[in-house]
PDB file of C-alpha atoms in Angstrom:
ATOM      1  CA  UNK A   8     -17.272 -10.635 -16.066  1.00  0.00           C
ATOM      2  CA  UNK A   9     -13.702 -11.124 -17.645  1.00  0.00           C
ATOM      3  CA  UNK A  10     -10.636 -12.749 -15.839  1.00  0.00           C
ATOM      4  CA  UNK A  11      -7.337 -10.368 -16.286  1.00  0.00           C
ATOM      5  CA  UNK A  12      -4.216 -12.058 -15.688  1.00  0.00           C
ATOM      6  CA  UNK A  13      -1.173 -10.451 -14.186  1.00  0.00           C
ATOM      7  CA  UNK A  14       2.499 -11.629 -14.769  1.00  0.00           C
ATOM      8  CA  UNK A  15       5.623 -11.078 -12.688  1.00  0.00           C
ATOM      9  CA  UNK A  16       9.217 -13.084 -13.364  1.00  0.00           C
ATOM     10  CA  UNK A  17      11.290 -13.455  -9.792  1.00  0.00           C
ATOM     11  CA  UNK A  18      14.491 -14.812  -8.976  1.00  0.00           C
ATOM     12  CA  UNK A  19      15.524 -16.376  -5.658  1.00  0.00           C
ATOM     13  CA  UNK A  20      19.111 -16.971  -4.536  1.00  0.00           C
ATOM     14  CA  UNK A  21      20.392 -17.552  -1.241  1.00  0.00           C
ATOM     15  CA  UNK A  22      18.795 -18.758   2.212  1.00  0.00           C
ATOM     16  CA  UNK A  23      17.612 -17.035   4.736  1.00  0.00           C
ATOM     17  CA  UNK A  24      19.855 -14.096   5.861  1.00  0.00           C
ATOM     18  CA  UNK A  25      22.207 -14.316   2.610  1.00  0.00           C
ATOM     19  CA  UNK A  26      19.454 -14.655   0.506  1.00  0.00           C
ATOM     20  CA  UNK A  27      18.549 -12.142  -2.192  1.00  0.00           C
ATOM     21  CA  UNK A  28      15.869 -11.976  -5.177  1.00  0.00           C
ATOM     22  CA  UNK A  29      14.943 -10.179  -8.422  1.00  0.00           C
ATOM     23  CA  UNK A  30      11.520  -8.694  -9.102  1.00  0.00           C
ATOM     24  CA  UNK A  31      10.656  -8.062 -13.030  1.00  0.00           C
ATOM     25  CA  UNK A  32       7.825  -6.277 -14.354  1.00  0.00           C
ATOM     26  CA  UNK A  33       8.726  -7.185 -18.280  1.00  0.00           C
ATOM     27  CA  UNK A  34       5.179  -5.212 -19.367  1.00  0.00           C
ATOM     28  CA  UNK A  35       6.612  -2.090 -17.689  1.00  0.00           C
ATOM     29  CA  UNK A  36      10.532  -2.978 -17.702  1.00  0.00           C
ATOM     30  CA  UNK A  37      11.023  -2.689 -14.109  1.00  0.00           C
ATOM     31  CA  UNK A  38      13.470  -4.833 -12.683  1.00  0.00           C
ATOM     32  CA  UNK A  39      13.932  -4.432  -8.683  1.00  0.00           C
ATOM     33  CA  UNK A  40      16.081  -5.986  -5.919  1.00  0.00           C
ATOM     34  CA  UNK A  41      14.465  -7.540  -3.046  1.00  0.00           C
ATOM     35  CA  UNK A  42      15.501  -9.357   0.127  1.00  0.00           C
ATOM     36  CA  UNK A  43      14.160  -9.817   3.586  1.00  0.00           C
ATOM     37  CA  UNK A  44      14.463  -6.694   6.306  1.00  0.00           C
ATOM     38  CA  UNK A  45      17.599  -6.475   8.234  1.00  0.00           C
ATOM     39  CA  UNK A  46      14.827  -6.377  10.947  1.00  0.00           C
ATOM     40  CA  UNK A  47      14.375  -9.892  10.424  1.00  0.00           C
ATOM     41  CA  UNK A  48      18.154 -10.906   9.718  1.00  0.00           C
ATOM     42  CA  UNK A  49      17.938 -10.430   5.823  1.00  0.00           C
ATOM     43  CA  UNK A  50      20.370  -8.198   3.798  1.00  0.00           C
ATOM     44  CA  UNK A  51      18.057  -5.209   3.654  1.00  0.00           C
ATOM     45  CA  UNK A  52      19.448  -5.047  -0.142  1.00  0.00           C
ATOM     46  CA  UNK A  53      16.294  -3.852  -1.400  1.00  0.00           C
ATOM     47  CA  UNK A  54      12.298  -3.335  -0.808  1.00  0.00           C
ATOM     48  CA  UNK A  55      10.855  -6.463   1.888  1.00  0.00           C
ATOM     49  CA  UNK A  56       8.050  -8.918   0.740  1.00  0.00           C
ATOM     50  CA  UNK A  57       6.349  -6.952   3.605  1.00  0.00           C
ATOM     51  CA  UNK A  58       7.222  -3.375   2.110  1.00  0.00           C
ATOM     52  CA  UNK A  59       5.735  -5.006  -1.347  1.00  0.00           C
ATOM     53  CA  UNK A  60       2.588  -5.985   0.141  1.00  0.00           C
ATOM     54  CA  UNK A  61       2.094  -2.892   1.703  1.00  0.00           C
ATOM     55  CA  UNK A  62       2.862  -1.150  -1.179  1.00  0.00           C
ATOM     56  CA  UNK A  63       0.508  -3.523  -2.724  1.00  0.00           C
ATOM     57  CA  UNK A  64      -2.614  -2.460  -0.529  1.00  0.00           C
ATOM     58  CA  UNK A  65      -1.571   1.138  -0.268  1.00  0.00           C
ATOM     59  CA  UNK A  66      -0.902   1.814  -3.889  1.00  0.00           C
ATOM     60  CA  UNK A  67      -4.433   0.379  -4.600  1.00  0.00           C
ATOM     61  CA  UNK A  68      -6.365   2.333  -1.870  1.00  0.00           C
ATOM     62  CA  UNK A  69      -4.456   5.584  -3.321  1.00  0.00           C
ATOM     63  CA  UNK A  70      -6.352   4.955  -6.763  1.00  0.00           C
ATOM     64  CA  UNK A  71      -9.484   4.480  -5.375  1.00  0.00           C
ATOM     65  CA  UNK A  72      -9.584   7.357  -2.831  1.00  0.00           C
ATOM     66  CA  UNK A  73      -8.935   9.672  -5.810  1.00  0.00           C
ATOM     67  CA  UNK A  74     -11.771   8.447  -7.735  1.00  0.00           C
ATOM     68  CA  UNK A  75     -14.163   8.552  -4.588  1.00  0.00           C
ATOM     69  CA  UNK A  76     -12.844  11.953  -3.711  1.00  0.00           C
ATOM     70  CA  UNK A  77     -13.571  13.176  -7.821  1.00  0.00           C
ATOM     71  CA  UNK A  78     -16.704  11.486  -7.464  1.00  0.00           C
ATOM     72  CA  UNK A  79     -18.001  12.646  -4.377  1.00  0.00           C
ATOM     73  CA  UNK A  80     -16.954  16.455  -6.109  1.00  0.00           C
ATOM     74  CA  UNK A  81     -14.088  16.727  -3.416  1.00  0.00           C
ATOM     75  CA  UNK A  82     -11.682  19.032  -4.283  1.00  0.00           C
ATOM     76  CA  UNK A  83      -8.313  17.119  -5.156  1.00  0.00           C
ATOM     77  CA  UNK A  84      -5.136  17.706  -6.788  1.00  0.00           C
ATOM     78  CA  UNK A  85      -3.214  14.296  -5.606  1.00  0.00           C
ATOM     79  CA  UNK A  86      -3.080  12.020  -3.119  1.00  0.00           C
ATOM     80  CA  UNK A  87      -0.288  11.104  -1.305  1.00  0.00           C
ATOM     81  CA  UNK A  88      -0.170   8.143   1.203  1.00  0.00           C
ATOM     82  CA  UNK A  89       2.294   7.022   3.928  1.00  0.00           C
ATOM     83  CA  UNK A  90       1.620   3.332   4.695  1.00  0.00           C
ATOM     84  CA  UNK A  91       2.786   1.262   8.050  1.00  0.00           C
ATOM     85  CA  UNK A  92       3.311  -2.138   8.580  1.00  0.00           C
ATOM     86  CA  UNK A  93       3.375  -4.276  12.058  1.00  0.00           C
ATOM     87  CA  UNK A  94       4.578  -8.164  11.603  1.00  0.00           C
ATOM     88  CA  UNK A  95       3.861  -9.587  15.009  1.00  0.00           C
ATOM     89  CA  UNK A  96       5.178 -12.566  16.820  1.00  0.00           C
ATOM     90  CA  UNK A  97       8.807 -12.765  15.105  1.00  0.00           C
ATOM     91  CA  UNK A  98      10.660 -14.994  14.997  1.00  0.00           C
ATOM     92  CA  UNK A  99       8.324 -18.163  15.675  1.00  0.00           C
ATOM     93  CA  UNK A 100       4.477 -17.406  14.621  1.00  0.00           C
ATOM     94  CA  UNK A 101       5.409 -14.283  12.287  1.00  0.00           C
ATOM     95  CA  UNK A 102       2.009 -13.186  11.123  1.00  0.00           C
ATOM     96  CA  UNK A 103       1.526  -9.834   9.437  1.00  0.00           C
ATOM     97  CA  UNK A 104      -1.210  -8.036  11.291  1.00  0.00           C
ATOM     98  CA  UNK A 105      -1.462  -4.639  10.397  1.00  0.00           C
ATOM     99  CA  UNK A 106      -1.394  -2.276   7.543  1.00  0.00           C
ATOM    100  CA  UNK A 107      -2.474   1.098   8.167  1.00  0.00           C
ATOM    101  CA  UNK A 108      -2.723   4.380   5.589  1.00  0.00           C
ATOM    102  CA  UNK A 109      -2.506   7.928   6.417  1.00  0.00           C
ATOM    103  CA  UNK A 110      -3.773   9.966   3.090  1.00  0.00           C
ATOM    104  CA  UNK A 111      -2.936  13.129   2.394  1.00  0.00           C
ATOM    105  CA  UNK A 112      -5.190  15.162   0.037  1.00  0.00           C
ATOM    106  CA  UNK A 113      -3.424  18.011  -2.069  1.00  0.00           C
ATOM    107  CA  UNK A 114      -5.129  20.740  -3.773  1.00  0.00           C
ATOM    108  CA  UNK A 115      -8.404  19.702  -1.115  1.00  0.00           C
ATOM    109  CA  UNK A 116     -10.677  21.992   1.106  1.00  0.00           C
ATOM    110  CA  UNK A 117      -9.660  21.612   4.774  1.00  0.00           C
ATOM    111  CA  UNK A 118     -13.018  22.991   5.878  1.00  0.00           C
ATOM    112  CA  UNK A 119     -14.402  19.718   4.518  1.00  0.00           C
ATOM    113  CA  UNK A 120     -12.442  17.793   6.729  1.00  0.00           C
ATOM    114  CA  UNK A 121     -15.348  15.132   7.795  1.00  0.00           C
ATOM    115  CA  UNK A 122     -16.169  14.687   3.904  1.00  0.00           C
ATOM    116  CA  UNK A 123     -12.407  13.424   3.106  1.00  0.00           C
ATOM    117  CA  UNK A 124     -12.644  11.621   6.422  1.00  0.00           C
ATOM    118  CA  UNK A 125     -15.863   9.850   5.074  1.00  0.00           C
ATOM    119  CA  UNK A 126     -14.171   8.736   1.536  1.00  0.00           C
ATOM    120  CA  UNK A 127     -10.972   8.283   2.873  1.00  0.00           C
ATOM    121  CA  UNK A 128     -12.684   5.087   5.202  1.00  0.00           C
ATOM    122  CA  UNK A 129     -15.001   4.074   2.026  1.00  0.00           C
ATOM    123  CA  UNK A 130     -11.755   3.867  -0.181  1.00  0.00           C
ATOM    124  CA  UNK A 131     -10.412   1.311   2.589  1.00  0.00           C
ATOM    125  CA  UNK A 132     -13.940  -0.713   1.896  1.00  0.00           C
ATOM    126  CA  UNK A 133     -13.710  -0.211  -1.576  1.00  0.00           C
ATOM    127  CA  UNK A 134     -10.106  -1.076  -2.402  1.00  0.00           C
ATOM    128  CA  UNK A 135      -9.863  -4.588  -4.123  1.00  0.00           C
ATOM    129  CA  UNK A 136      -6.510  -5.586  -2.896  1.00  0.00           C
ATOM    130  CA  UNK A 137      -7.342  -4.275   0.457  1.00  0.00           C
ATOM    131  CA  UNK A 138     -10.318  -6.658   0.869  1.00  0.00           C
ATOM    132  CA  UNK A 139      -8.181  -9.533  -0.300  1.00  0.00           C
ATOM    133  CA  UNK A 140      -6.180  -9.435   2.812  1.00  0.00           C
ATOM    134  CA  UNK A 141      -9.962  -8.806   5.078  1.00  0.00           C
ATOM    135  CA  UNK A 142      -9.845 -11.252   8.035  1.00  0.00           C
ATOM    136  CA  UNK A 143      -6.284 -11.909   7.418  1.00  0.00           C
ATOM    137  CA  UNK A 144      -4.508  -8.376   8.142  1.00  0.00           C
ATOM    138  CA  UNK A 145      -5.781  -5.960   9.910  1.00  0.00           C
ATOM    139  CA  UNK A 146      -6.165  -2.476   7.550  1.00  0.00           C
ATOM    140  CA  UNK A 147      -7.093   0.869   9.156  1.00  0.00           C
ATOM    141  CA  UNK A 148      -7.346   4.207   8.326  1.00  0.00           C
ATOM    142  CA  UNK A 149      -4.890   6.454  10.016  1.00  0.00           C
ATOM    143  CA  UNK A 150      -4.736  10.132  10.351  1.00  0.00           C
ATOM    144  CA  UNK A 151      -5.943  11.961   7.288  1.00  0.00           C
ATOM    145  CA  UNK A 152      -4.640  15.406   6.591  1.00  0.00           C
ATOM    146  CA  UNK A 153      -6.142  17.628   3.820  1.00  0.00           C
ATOM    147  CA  UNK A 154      -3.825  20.451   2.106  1.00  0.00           C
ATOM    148  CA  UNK A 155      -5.215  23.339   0.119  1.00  0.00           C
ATOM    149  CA  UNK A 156      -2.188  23.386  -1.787  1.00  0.00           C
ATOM    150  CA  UNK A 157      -1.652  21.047  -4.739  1.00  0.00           C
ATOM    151  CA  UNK A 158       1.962  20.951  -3.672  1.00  0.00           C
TER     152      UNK A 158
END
């Protein structure tokens, strides 16, 4: 088994609410603004650490549910996924406790509805970055809607 390194440059200025950051992805020339949530008395100036690791689990789980869906010979154009986050016990014990997903399968066959149900929970099992937060995070499956249309 091989190791596969990752690399991301960031940028912190600032404390607390006047702080602000810099995200860049120099393999795929993304550079990206972040800063903590207005929620939580940051500038709101860009995508949260909690909206990245989110984005994180859910862009991860979106992979995999398309290859599980292909595999299983699912019907599938694309996969779209809305992704919620709960941080609980702000300010003093913040603690991130919940990501949930809520896929929704384009170009699928409703009338298999229990099928995509059934791969849309094993992509939750199956998604690496989603069992790296296991016993830390809670991470459910949410509502699952499948489309006929690929739009």
């Amino acid at each position: 088994m091989a190791d596969i390194d990752f690399e991301v440059d960031l940028e912190w200025s600032g404390t607390g609410r006047d702080g602000e950051g810099r995200a860049r992805f120099p393999e795929h020339h993304v550079d990206v603004t972040y800063a903590g949530p207005e929620a939580m008395g940051g500038r709101g100036s860009g995508p949260s650490p909690e909206e990245f690791l989110m984005a994180a689990v859910s862009t991860c789980y979106s992979s995999t549910l398309f290859g599980l869906l292909r595999k299983a010979g699912l019907p599938v154009g694309r996969v779209s996924i809305r992704v919620e986050g709960k941080v609980t016990g702000y300010p003093m014990t913040a603690k991130f406790s919940l990501i949930r997903v809520h896929p929704e399968i384009h170009g699928g066959n409703p009338d298999a509805m229990d099928e995509y149900v059934r791969v849309a929970k094993e992509a939750r099992e199956k998604c690496f970055i989603g069992k790296t937060i296991a016993g830390n995070v809670e991470y459910q499956v949410g509502n699952v809607f499948v489309r006929a249309s690929a739009n």
